[in-house]
Coordinates of C-alpha atoms in Angstrom, one line a residue:
Chain A
M502 CA -108.9 -176.3 11.3
N503 CA -109.4 -179.4 13.4
F504 CA -111.5 -182.5 12.5
E505 CA -114.6 -181.5 14.5
S506 CA -114.7 -178.0 13.1
A507 CA -114.1 -179.3 9.6
K508 CA -116.9 -181.9 10.1
K509 CA -119.3 -179.3 11.2
R510 CA -118.5 -177.2 8.1
F511 CA -118.3 -179.9 5.4
V512 CA -120.5 -182.8 6.5
P513 CA -123.0 -183.3 4.9
M514 CA -121.3 -181.9 1.7
S515 CA -122.6 -181.1 -1.7
E516 CA -122.1 -183.6 -4.5
T517 CA -119.8 -181.1 -6.3
M518 CA -117.6 -180.8 -3.2
F519 CA -117.6 -184.6 -2.6
Y520 CA -116.4 -185.4 -6.1
I521 CA -113.7 -182.7 -6.1
L522 CA -112.4 -184.0 -2.8
L523 CA -112.6 -187.6 -4.1
S524 CA -110.7 -186.6 -7.2
L525 CA -107.9 -185.1 -5.1
Q526 CA -107.1 -188.3 -3.4
Q527 CA -104.7 -188.3 -6.3
E528 CA -102.8 -185.1 -7.3
R529 CA -104.7 -183.2 -10.0
H530 CA -105.1 -179.8 -11.5
G531 CA -108.4 -177.9 -12.1
Y532 CA -109.1 -179.2 -15.6
G533 CA -108.0 -182.7 -14.6
I534 CA -110.5 -182.7 -11.8
M535 CA -113.3 -181.9 -14.2
Q536 CA -112.3 -184.7 -16.6
H537 CA -112.1 -187.2 -13.8
V538 CA -115.5 -186.3 -12.3
K539 CA -117.0 -186.4 -15.8
E540 CA -115.6 -189.8 -16.4
I541 CA -116.6 -191.4 -13.1
T542 CA -120.2 -190.0 -13.3
N543 CA -120.6 -191.0 -16.9
D544 CA -120.8 -187.4 -18.1
R545 CA -123.6 -186.6 -15.6
I546 CA -121.5 -184.0 -13.8
V547 CA -119.5 -181.5 -15.8
L548 CA -117.9 -179.0 -13.4
G549 CA -117.4 -175.5 -14.6
A550 CA -114.3 -173.3 -14.2
G551 CA -116.0 -170.9 -11.7
T552 CA -117.3 -173.8 -9.6
I553 CA -113.8 -175.5 -9.5
Y554 CA -112.0 -172.3 -8.7
Q555 CA -114.4 -171.4 -5.8
S556 CA -114.4 -174.9 -4.4
L557 CA -110.7 -175.3 -4.5
G558 CA -110.3 -172.0 -2.7
K559 CA -112.7 -173.1 0.0
L560 CA -111.1 -176.5 0.5
E561 CA -107.6 -175.0 0.5
K562 CA -108.5 -172.3 3.0
D563 CA -109.9 -174.8 5.5
G564 CA -106.9 -177.2 5.1
L565 CA -108.6 -180.1 3.3
I566 CA -106.3 -179.8 0.3
V567 CA -102.9 -178.3 -0.4
P568 CA -101.3 -177.0 -3.6
T569 CA -98.5 -179.4 -4.5
R570 CA -96.7 -177.9 -7.5
E571 CA -97.1 -175.8 -10.7
A572 CA -96.3 -177.0 -14.2
D573 CA -97.2 -175.5 -17.6
R574 CA -99.1 -172.7 -15.8
K575 CA -101.3 -175.4 -14.1
K576 CA -101.6 -175.5 -10.3
F577 CA -101.8 -179.0 -8.9
Y578 CA -103.6 -180.0 -5.6
A579 CA -103.9 -183.0 -3.4
S580 CA -105.9 -183.9 -0.4
T581 CA -104.4 -183.5 3.1
E582 CA -104.9 -186.0 5.9
L583 CA -107.8 -183.9 7.2
G584 CA -109.4 -183.9 3.7
K585 CA -109.1 -187.7 3.7
Q586 CA -110.8 -188.0 7.1
I587 CA -113.6 -185.7 6.1
L588 CA -114.2 -187.6 2.9
M589 CA -114.3 -190.9 4.9
E590 CA -116.8 -189.3 7.3
E591 CA -119.0 -188.3 4.4
A592 CA -118.6 -191.7 2.7
R593 CA -119.8 -193.3 6.0
R594 CA -122.8 -191.0 6.0
I595 CA -123.7 -191.9 2.4
Q596 CA -123.3 -195.6 3.2
E597 CA -125.7 -195.2 6.1
L598 CA -128.2 -193.4 3.8
H599 CA -127.8 -196.2 1.2
H600 CA -128.4 -198.9 3.9
N601 CA -131.5 -197.1 5.2
V602 CA -133.2 -196.8 1.8
E603 CA -132.3 -200.2 0.6
G604 CA -135.8 -201.6 1.3
L605 CA -137.5 -198.6 -0.2
I606 CA -136.6 -199.2 -3.8
Chain B
M1270 CA -113.8 -149.4 -42.8
S1271 CA -115.1 -151.4 -39.8
E1272 CA -118.4 -150.5 -38.3
N1273 CA -118.3 -149.5 -34.6
R1274 CA -120.8 -148.7 -31.9
V1275 CA -120.5 -147.4 -28.3
E1276 CA -122.8 -148.7 -25.5
L1277 CA -123.1 -146.3 -22.6
L1278 CA -123.5 -147.3 -19.0
S1279 CA -124.1 -151.0 -19.9
A1280 CA -123.0 -152.2 -16.4
F1281 CA -125.6 -149.9 -14.8
R1282 CA -128.4 -150.8 -17.2
Y1283 CA -127.9 -154.6 -16.9
V1284 CA -127.4 -155.0 -13.2
V1285 CA -128.4 -158.6 -12.8
P1286 CA -125.4 -160.8 -13.8
A1287 CA -127.4 -163.2 -15.9
Q1288 CA -129.0 -160.3 -17.8
Y1289 CA -125.7 -158.7 -18.5
E1290 CA -124.4 -162.0 -19.8
Q1291 CA -127.4 -162.4 -22.1
W1292 CA -127.0 -158.8 -23.3
F1293 CA -123.4 -159.6 -24.4
E1294 CA -124.5 -162.8 -26.0
G1295 CA -127.3 -161.1 -27.9
L1296 CA -124.9 -158.6 -29.4
A1297 CA -122.4 -161.3 -30.3
A1298 CA -125.2 -163.2 -32.1
E1299 CA -125.7 -160.0 -34.2
G1300 CA -122.0 -159.8 -34.8
W1301 CA -121.1 -157.1 -32.3
H1302 CA -118.0 -157.9 -30.3
P1303 CA -116.3 -155.7 -27.6
I1304 CA -113.0 -154.2 -28.7
K1305 CA -111.5 -153.8 -25.3
V1306 CA -113.1 -154.2 -21.9
G1307 CA -111.3 -152.1 -19.3
Q1308 CA -111.7 -149.9 -16.2
W1309 CA -114.1 -147.4 -17.9
S1310 CA -116.0 -149.8 -20.0
S1311 CA -118.9 -149.8 -17.6
M1312 CA -119.4 -146.1 -18.6
A1313 CA -118.7 -146.6 -22.4
M1314 CA -117.9 -149.8 -24.2
R1315 CA -116.9 -149.9 -27.8
F1316 CA -118.0 -152.7 -30.1
V1317 CA -116.9 -153.6 -33.6
K1318 CA -119.1 -155.3 -36.2
G1319 CA -117.9 -158.8 -37.3
T1320 CA -119.1 -162.3 -37.8
P1321 CA -122.1 -163.3 -35.7
E1322 CA -120.9 -165.8 -33.1
R1323 CA -122.5 -168.0 -30.6
Y1324 CA -120.7 -167.0 -27.4
R1325 CA -121.4 -167.9 -23.8
Y1326 CA -120.4 -164.8 -21.7
V1327 CA -119.8 -164.9 -18.0
V1328 CA -119.4 -162.0 -15.6
D1329 CA -117.6 -162.7 -12.3
L1330 CA -116.9 -160.3 -9.4
Q1331 CA -113.6 -161.0 -7.8
A1332 CA -112.2 -158.5 -5.4
V1333 CA -108.9 -160.2 -4.8
P1334 CA -108.6 -163.2 -7.2
Q1335 CA -106.1 -165.9 -6.0
K1336 CA -103.2 -166.8 -8.1
G1337 CA -104.4 -169.3 -10.7
Y1338 CA -107.8 -167.7 -11.2
K1339 CA -107.2 -166.8 -14.9
Q1340 CA -105.3 -170.1 -15.5
I1341 CA -108.3 -172.2 -14.4
Y1342 CA -110.7 -170.3 -16.7
E1343 CA -108.3 -170.5 -19.6
E1344 CA -107.7 -174.3 -19.0
F1345 CA -111.4 -174.7 -19.4
G1346 CA -111.4 -172.9 -22.8
W1347 CA -112.7 -169.5 -21.6
E1348 CA -111.3 -166.4 -23.3
Y1349 CA -110.5 -163.4 -21.1
V1350 CA -112.4 -160.4 -22.5
G1351 CA -111.3 -157.9 -19.8
R1352 CA -112.3 -156.5 -16.5
M1353 CA -114.1 -153.4 -15.3
S1354 CA -112.6 -152.8 -11.8
N1355 CA -113.3 -156.1 -10.1
L1356 CA -115.8 -157.4 -12.6
Y1357 CA -114.2 -160.0 -14.9
V1358 CA -115.7 -160.8 -18.2
W1359 CA -115.1 -164.2 -19.9
R1360 CA -116.5 -165.8 -23.1
K1361 CA -116.5 -169.1 -24.7
P1362 CA -117.7 -170.1 -28.2
Y1363 CA -120.1 -173.1 -28.3
A1364 CA -122.2 -175.0 -30.8
D1365 CA -124.7 -177.2 -28.8
E1366 CA -125.1 -176.9 -25.1
R1367 CA -124.5 -173.5 -23.5
P1368 CA -121.5 -174.0 -21.2
E1369 CA -121.7 -173.0 -17.6
S1370 CA -118.9 -171.7 -15.5
F1371 CA -120.9 -172.0 -12.2
S1372 CA -122.2 -175.5 -12.8
D1373 CA -123.9 -176.0 -9.4
A1374 CA -126.4 -174.0 -7.5
E1375 CA -124.2 -173.5 -4.5
N1376 CA -121.4 -171.8 -6.4
L1377 CA -123.8 -169.8 -8.6
R1378 CA -125.4 -168.5 -5.4
A1379 CA -121.9 -167.6 -4.1
R1380 CA -121.2 -165.6 -7.3
N1381 CA -124.5 -163.8 -7.1
Q1382 CA -124.0 -163.1 -3.4
R1383 CA -120.7 -161.3 -4.1
F1384 CA -122.7 -158.9 -6.3
V1385 CA -125.2 -158.3 -3.5
W1386 CA -122.4 -157.6 -1.0
A1387 CA -120.6 -155.2 -3.4
I1388 CA -123.8 -153.2 -4.0
S1389 CA -124.7 -153.2 -0.3
F1390 CA -121.2 -151.8 0.5
S1391 CA -121.6 -149.1 -2.1
L1392 CA -125.1 -148.3 -0.9
I1393 CA -123.8 -147.8 2.7
V1394 CA -120.9 -145.6 1.6
V1395 CA -123.1 -143.4 -0.7
A1396 CA -125.8 -143.1 2.0
I1397 CA -123.2 -142.0 4.6
V1398 CA -121.7 -139.4 2.3
A1399 CA -125.1 -138.1 1.3
T1400 CA -126.2 -137.9 5.0
L1401 CA -123.0 -136.0 5.9
L1402 CA -123.6 -133.5 3.1
T1403 CA -127.2 -133.1 4.0
G1404 CA -126.1 -132.5 7.7
W1405 CA -123.6 -129.9 6.5
I1406 CA -126.3 -128.1 4.4
V1407 CA -128.7 -128.0 7.3
S1408 CA -126.1 -126.6 9.7
H1409 CA -125.0 -124.0 7.2
A1410 CA -128.5 -123.1 5.8
W1411 CA -127.8 -119.4 6.2
D1412 CA -124.7 -119.4 4.0
K1413 CA -126.3 -119.7 0.6
G1414 CA -123.1 -119.1 -1.4
Q1415 CA -121.4 -122.2 0.0
T1416 CA -124.4 -124.4 0.3
I1417 CA -125.1 -124.9 -3.4
P1418 CA -122.2 -127.2 -4.2
Y1419 CA -123.0 -129.3 -1.2
A1420 CA -126.7 -129.4 -2.0
V1421 CA -125.8 -130.6 -5.5
G1422 CA -123.5 -133.3 -4.0
A1423 CA -126.1 -134.4 -1.6
A1424 CA -128.8 -134.6 -4.3
L1425 CA -126.5 -136.7 -6.5
G1426 CA -125.6 -138.9 -3.5
W1427 CA -129.2 -139.5 -2.6
G1428 CA -130.1 -140.1 -6.3
F1429 CA -127.3 -142.7 -6.5
A1430 CA -128.4 -144.3 -3.2
I1431 CA -131.9 -144.6 -4.6
Y1432 CA -130.5 -146.2 -7.8
L1433 CA -128.4 -148.7 -5.7
G1434 CA -131.5 -149.5 -3.6
W1435 CA -133.4 -150.3 -6.9
V1436 CA -130.5 -152.5 -8.0
M1437 CA -130.5 -154.4 -4.8
R1438 CA -134.2 -155.0 -5.1
K1439 CA -133.9 -156.2 -8.6
I1440 CA -131.1 -158.6 -7.8
K1441 CA -132.8 -160.0 -4.8
R1442 CA -136.0 -160.5 -6.8
S1443 CA -133.9 -162.3 -9.5
V1444 CA -132.3 -164.5 -6.9
R1445 CA -135.7 -165.4 -5.4
N1446 CA -137.2 -166.2 -8.8
G1447 CA -134.1 -168.2 -9.8
T1448 CA -133.4 -166.0 -12.9
M1449 CA -129.9 -164.9 -12.0

Protein backbone atom coordinates (compact mmCIF):
# COMPACT_ATOMS: atom_id res chain seq x y z
CA MET A 1 0.00 0.00 0.00
CA ASN A 2 1.35 3.45 -0.89
CA PHE A 3 1.38 6.48 1.40
CA GLU A 4 -1.71 8.17 -0.06
CA SER A 5 -3.85 5.01 0.17
CA ALA A 6 -2.62 4.34 3.72
CA LYS A 7 -3.35 7.95 4.69
CA LYS A 8 -6.91 7.66 3.40
CA ARG A 9 -7.38 4.43 5.32
CA PHE A 10 -5.72 5.32 8.62
CA VAL A 11 -5.84 9.12 9.10
CA PRO A 12 -7.59 10.11 11.31
CA MET A 13 -6.99 6.97 13.35
CA SER A 14 -8.51 5.66 16.54
CA GLU A 15 -6.72 6.23 19.82
CA THR A 16 -6.18 2.46 20.11
CA MET A 17 -4.55 2.23 16.70
CA PHE A 18 -2.44 5.34 17.37
CA TYR A 19 -1.01 3.92 20.59
CA ILE A 20 -0.33 0.50 19.07
CA LEU A 21 1.54 2.09 16.15
CA LEU A 22 3.38 4.40 18.54
CA SER A 23 4.44 1.41 20.69
CA LEU A 24 5.77 -0.35 17.62
CA GLN A 25 8.32 2.36 16.91
CA GLN A 26 10.27 -0.11 18.99
CA GLU A 27 10.06 -3.88 18.49
CA ARG A 28 7.42 -5.39 20.82
CA HIS A 29 5.09 -8.38 21.16
CA GLY A 30 1.34 -8.26 21.89
CA TYR A 31 1.49 -8.26 25.67
CA GLY A 32 4.44 -5.83 25.60
CA ILE A 33 2.33 -3.38 23.59
CA MET A 34 -0.44 -3.56 26.19
CA GLN A 35 2.03 -2.91 29.03
CA HIS A 36 3.65 0.02 27.23
CA VAL A 37 0.32 1.67 26.37
CA LYS A 38 -0.91 1.17 29.94
CA GLU A 39 2.24 2.80 31.27
CA ILE A 40 2.30 5.85 28.98
CA THR A 41 -1.42 6.53 29.51
CA ASN A 42 -1.18 6.13 33.30
CA ASP A 43 -3.45 3.04 33.31
CA ARG A 44 -6.18 4.87 31.35
CA ILE A 45 -5.98 2.54 28.35
CA VAL A 46 -5.72 -1.21 28.96
CA LEU A 47 -5.82 -2.96 25.60
CA GLY A 48 -7.45 -6.39 25.44
CA ALA A 49 -6.19 -9.47 23.61
CA GLY A 50 -8.91 -9.37 20.94
CA THR A 51 -8.29 -5.68 20.23
CA ILE A 52 -4.51 -6.20 19.94
CA TYR A 53 -4.90 -9.28 17.72
CA GLN A 54 -7.32 -7.57 15.30
CA SER A 55 -5.36 -4.30 15.20
CA LEU A 56 -2.02 -6.04 14.54
CA GLY A 57 -3.65 -8.05 11.76
CA LYS A 58 -4.99 -4.90 10.11
CA LEU A 59 -1.69 -2.98 10.43
CA GLU A 60 0.32 -5.93 9.13
CA LYS A 61 -2.04 -6.51 6.19
CA ASP A 62 -1.66 -2.90 5.07
CA GLY A 63 2.12 -2.87 5.49
CA LEU A 64 2.36 -0.46 8.45
CA ILE A 65 4.06 -3.07 10.63
CA VAL A 66 5.99 -6.29 10.03
CA PRO A 67 6.63 -9.36 12.17
CA THR A 68 10.30 -9.34 13.12
CA ARG A 69 10.88 -12.59 15.02
CA GLU A 70 9.37 -15.22 17.31
CA ALA A 71 10.71 -16.14 20.71
CA ASP A 72 9.10 -18.15 23.55
CA ARG A 73 5.93 -18.51 21.45
CA LYS A 74 5.69 -14.71 21.26
CA LYS A 75 5.50 -12.93 17.93
CA PHE A 76 7.34 -9.60 17.80
CA TYR A 77 6.43 -6.71 15.50
CA ALA A 78 7.94 -3.37 14.49
CA SER A 79 6.77 -0.41 12.45
CA THR A 80 7.74 -0.14 8.79
CA GLU A 81 8.77 3.11 7.10
CA LEU A 82 5.18 3.51 5.90
CA GLY A 83 3.95 3.01 9.48
CA LYS A 84 6.30 5.75 10.68
CA GLN A 85 5.11 8.15 7.96
CA ILE A 86 1.45 7.52 8.83
CA LEU A 87 2.13 7.99 12.53
CA MET A 88 3.86 11.32 11.79
CA GLU A 89 0.92 12.40 9.63
CA GLU A 90 -1.48 11.60 12.47
CA ALA A 91 0.78 13.34 15.00
CA ARG A 92 0.74 16.49 12.84
CA ARG A 93 -3.07 16.32 12.71
CA ILE A 94 -3.28 16.01 16.49
CA GLN A 95 -0.82 18.89 16.89
CA GLU A 96 -3.02 21.06 14.67
CA LEU A 97 -6.06 20.11 16.76
CA HIS A 98 -4.17 20.97 19.92
CA HIS A 99 -3.10 24.32 18.47
CA ASN A 100 -6.64 25.17 17.41
CA VAL A 101 -8.24 24.43 20.77
CA GLU A 102 -5.56 26.13 22.85
CA GLY A 103 -7.59 29.27 23.43
CA LEU A 104 -10.70 27.26 24.19
CA ILE A 105 -9.65 25.81 27.52
CA MET B 1 -19.37 -39.05 42.12
CA SER B 2 -19.28 -35.73 40.28
CA GLU B 3 -22.52 -34.03 39.35
CA ASN B 4 -23.07 -33.40 35.63
CA ARG B 5 -25.58 -31.63 33.44
CA VAL B 6 -26.05 -31.27 29.71
CA GLU B 7 -27.17 -28.07 28.03
CA LEU B 8 -28.83 -28.55 24.67
CA LEU B 9 -28.59 -26.12 21.75
CA SER B 10 -26.95 -23.40 23.86
CA ALA B 11 -25.37 -21.63 20.84
CA PHE B 12 -28.81 -21.45 19.23
CA ARG B 13 -30.56 -20.24 22.38
CA TYR B 14 -28.05 -17.47 23.15
CA VAL B 15 -27.38 -16.02 19.74
CA VAL B 16 -26.13 -12.60 20.80
CA PRO B 17 -22.41 -12.96 21.75
CA ALA B 18 -22.69 -10.87 24.94
CA GLN B 19 -25.69 -12.96 26.08
CA TYR B 20 -23.83 -16.20 25.41
CA GLU B 21 -20.86 -14.94 27.45
CA GLN B 22 -23.15 -13.95 30.32
CA TRP B 23 -24.84 -17.33 30.24
CA PHE B 24 -21.45 -19.08 30.65
CA GLU B 25 -20.52 -16.66 33.44
CA GLY B 26 -23.81 -17.24 35.27
CA LEU B 27 -23.25 -21.01 35.22
CA ALA B 28 -19.62 -20.58 36.40
CA ALA B 29 -20.86 -18.46 39.31
CA GLU B 30 -23.10 -21.41 40.30
CA GLY B 31 -20.13 -23.77 39.98
CA TRP B 32 -20.97 -25.25 36.57
CA HIS B 33 -17.98 -25.54 34.25
CA PRO B 34 -17.91 -26.98 30.70
CA ILE B 35 -16.06 -30.30 30.55
CA LYS B 36 -15.04 -30.03 26.94
CA VAL B 37 -16.10 -27.56 24.28
CA GLY B 38 -15.81 -29.08 20.82
CA GLN B 39 -17.38 -29.26 17.39
CA TRP B 40 -20.76 -30.56 18.62
CA SER B 41 -21.01 -28.57 21.83
CA SER B 42 -23.40 -26.13 20.19
CA MET B 43 -25.86 -29.06 20.11
CA ALA B 44 -25.05 -30.56 23.54
CA MET B 45 -22.55 -29.22 26.08
CA ARG B 46 -21.62 -31.12 29.21
CA PHE B 47 -20.94 -29.30 32.47
CA VAL B 48 -19.53 -30.59 35.73
CA LYS B 49 -20.34 -29.17 39.16
CA GLY B 50 -17.35 -27.66 40.94
CA THR B 51 -16.37 -24.58 42.88
CA PRO B 52 -18.25 -21.39 41.98
CA GLU B 53 -15.84 -19.16 40.04
CA ARG B 54 -15.87 -15.60 38.83
CA TYR B 55 -14.95 -16.05 35.19
CA ARG B 56 -15.07 -13.64 32.29
CA TYR B 57 -16.04 -15.62 29.18
CA VAL B 58 -15.43 -14.37 25.64
CA VAL B 59 -16.75 -15.84 22.41
CA ASP B 60 -14.94 -14.94 19.21
CA LEU B 61 -15.76 -15.99 15.66
CA GLN B 62 -12.58 -16.59 13.64
CA ALA B 63 -12.95 -18.27 10.25
CA VAL B 64 -9.21 -18.46 9.59
CA PRO B 65 -7.27 -17.27 12.64
CA GLN B 66 -3.73 -16.15 11.90
CA LYS B 67 -0.75 -17.80 13.43
CA GLY B 68 -0.34 -16.33 16.88
CA TYR B 69 -4.07 -15.95 17.62
CA LYS B 70 -4.02 -18.38 20.55
CA GLN B 71 -0.65 -17.15 21.79
CA ILE B 72 -1.87 -13.56 22.12
CA TYR B 73 -4.91 -14.63 24.16
CA GLU B 74 -2.77 -16.88 26.35
CA GLU B 75 -0.18 -14.12 26.89
CA PHE B 76 -3.02 -11.99 28.25
CA GLY B 77 -3.99 -14.71 30.71
CA TRP B 78 -6.99 -16.15 28.86
CA GLU B 79 -7.64 -19.87 29.07
CA TYR B 80 -8.67 -21.64 25.88
CA VAL B 81 -11.93 -23.46 26.66
CA GLY B 82 -12.47 -24.87 23.17
CA ARG B 83 -14.11 -24.15 19.86
CA MET B 84 -17.34 -25.04 18.15
CA SER B 85 -16.52 -24.92 14.45
CA ASN B 86 -15.19 -21.33 14.07
CA LEU B 87 -16.50 -20.09 17.41
CA TYR B 88 -13.66 -19.83 19.92
CA VAL B 89 -14.46 -19.78 23.64
CA TRP B 90 -12.06 -18.15 26.13
CA ARG B 91 -12.27 -17.49 29.85
CA LYS B 92 -10.30 -15.64 32.48
CA PRO B 93 -10.75 -15.59 36.27
CA TYR B 94 -11.06 -12.16 37.87
CA ALA B 95 -11.64 -10.53 41.22
CA ASP B 96 -12.46 -6.86 40.71
CA GLU B 97 -12.97 -5.36 37.28
CA ARG B 98 -14.45 -7.64 34.59
CA PRO B 99 -11.68 -7.96 31.97
CA GLU B 100 -12.37 -7.15 28.33
CA SER B 101 -10.86 -8.81 25.31
CA PHE B 102 -12.27 -6.21 22.92
CA SER B 103 -11.32 -3.11 24.86
CA ASP B 104 -12.45 -0.52 22.31
CA ALA B 105 -15.72 0.07 20.48
CA GLU B 106 -14.20 -0.32 16.99
CA ASN B 107 -12.83 -3.83 17.57
CA LEU B 108 -15.91 -4.94 19.51
CA ARG B 109 -18.02 -3.82 16.55
CA ALA B 110 -15.72 -5.79 14.20
CA ARG B 111 -16.18 -8.93 16.35
CA ASN B 112 -19.97 -8.49 16.32
CA GLN B 113 -19.97 -7.81 12.58
CA ARG B 114 -18.32 -11.20 11.98
CA PHE B 115 -21.35 -12.84 13.66
CA VAL B 116 -23.72 -10.86 11.44
CA TRP B 117 -21.81 -11.90 8.30
CA ALA B 118 -21.70 -15.57 9.31
CA ILE B 119 -25.46 -15.60 9.96
CA SER B 120 -26.18 -13.68 6.73
CA PHE B 121 -24.16 -16.23 4.74
CA SER B 122 -26.00 -19.15 6.40
CA LEU B 123 -29.34 -17.46 5.77
CA ILE B 124 -28.57 -17.04 2.05
CA VAL B 125 -27.42 -20.68 1.67
CA VAL B 126 -30.45 -22.07 3.54
CA ALA B 127 -32.85 -19.83 1.60
CA ILE B 128 -31.36 -20.98 -1.74
CA VAL B 129 -31.64 -24.68 -0.76
CA ALA B 130 -35.22 -24.22 0.49
CA THR B 131 -36.16 -22.36 -2.73
CA LEU B 132 -34.67 -25.12 -4.91
CA LEU B 133 -36.53 -27.80 -2.95
CA THR B 134 -39.78 -25.82 -3.17
CA GLY B 135 -39.25 -25.43 -6.93
CA TRP B 136 -38.69 -29.15 -7.28
CA ILE B 137 -41.88 -29.92 -5.32
CA VAL B 138 -43.92 -27.53 -7.48
CA SER B 139 -42.57 -29.05 -10.71
CA HIS B 140 -43.20 -32.64 -9.48
CA ALA B 141 -46.51 -32.00 -7.73
CA TRP B 142 -48.15 -34.98 -9.44
CA ASP B 143 -45.58 -37.47 -8.15
CA LYS B 144 -46.70 -37.77 -4.52
CA GLY B 145 -44.39 -40.65 -3.60
CA GLN B 146 -41.22 -38.70 -4.29
CA THR B 147 -42.48 -35.31 -3.21
CA ILE B 148 -42.79 -36.04 0.54
CA PRO B 149 -39.04 -36.15 1.41
CA TYR B 150 -38.46 -32.96 -0.58
CA ALA B 151 -41.43 -31.30 1.11
CA VAL B 152 -40.00 -32.21 4.52
CA GLY B 153 -36.60 -30.83 3.46
CA ALA B 154 -38.14 -27.62 2.16
CA ALA B 155 -40.22 -27.17 5.33
CA LEU B 156 -37.13 -27.67 7.51
CA GLY B 157 -35.15 -25.29 5.28
CA TRP B 158 -37.76 -22.54 5.49
CA GLY B 159 -38.11 -23.12 9.23
CA PHE B 160 -34.35 -22.71 9.66
CA ALA B 161 -34.33 -19.66 7.37
CA ILE B 162 -37.03 -18.04 9.53
CA TYR B 163 -34.98 -18.86 12.66
CA LEU B 164 -31.85 -17.26 11.10
CA GLY B 165 -33.88 -14.19 10.17
CA TRP B 166 -35.01 -13.93 13.81
CA VAL B 167 -31.35 -14.27 14.93
CA MET B 168 -30.26 -11.49 12.55
CA ARG B 169 -33.00 -9.22 13.85
CA LYS B 170 -32.04 -9.92 17.45
CA ILE B 171 -28.34 -9.27 16.84
CA LYS B 172 -28.97 -6.09 14.87
CA ARG B 173 -31.25 -4.84 17.65
CA SER B 174 -28.54 -5.59 20.22
CA VAL B 175 -25.94 -3.74 18.14
CA ARG B 176 -28.29 -0.75 17.86
CA ASN B 177 -29.00 -0.73 21.60
CA GLY B 178 -25.31 -1.23 22.45
CA THR B 179 -26.01 -4.40 24.47
CA MET B 180 -23.79 -6.70 22.44
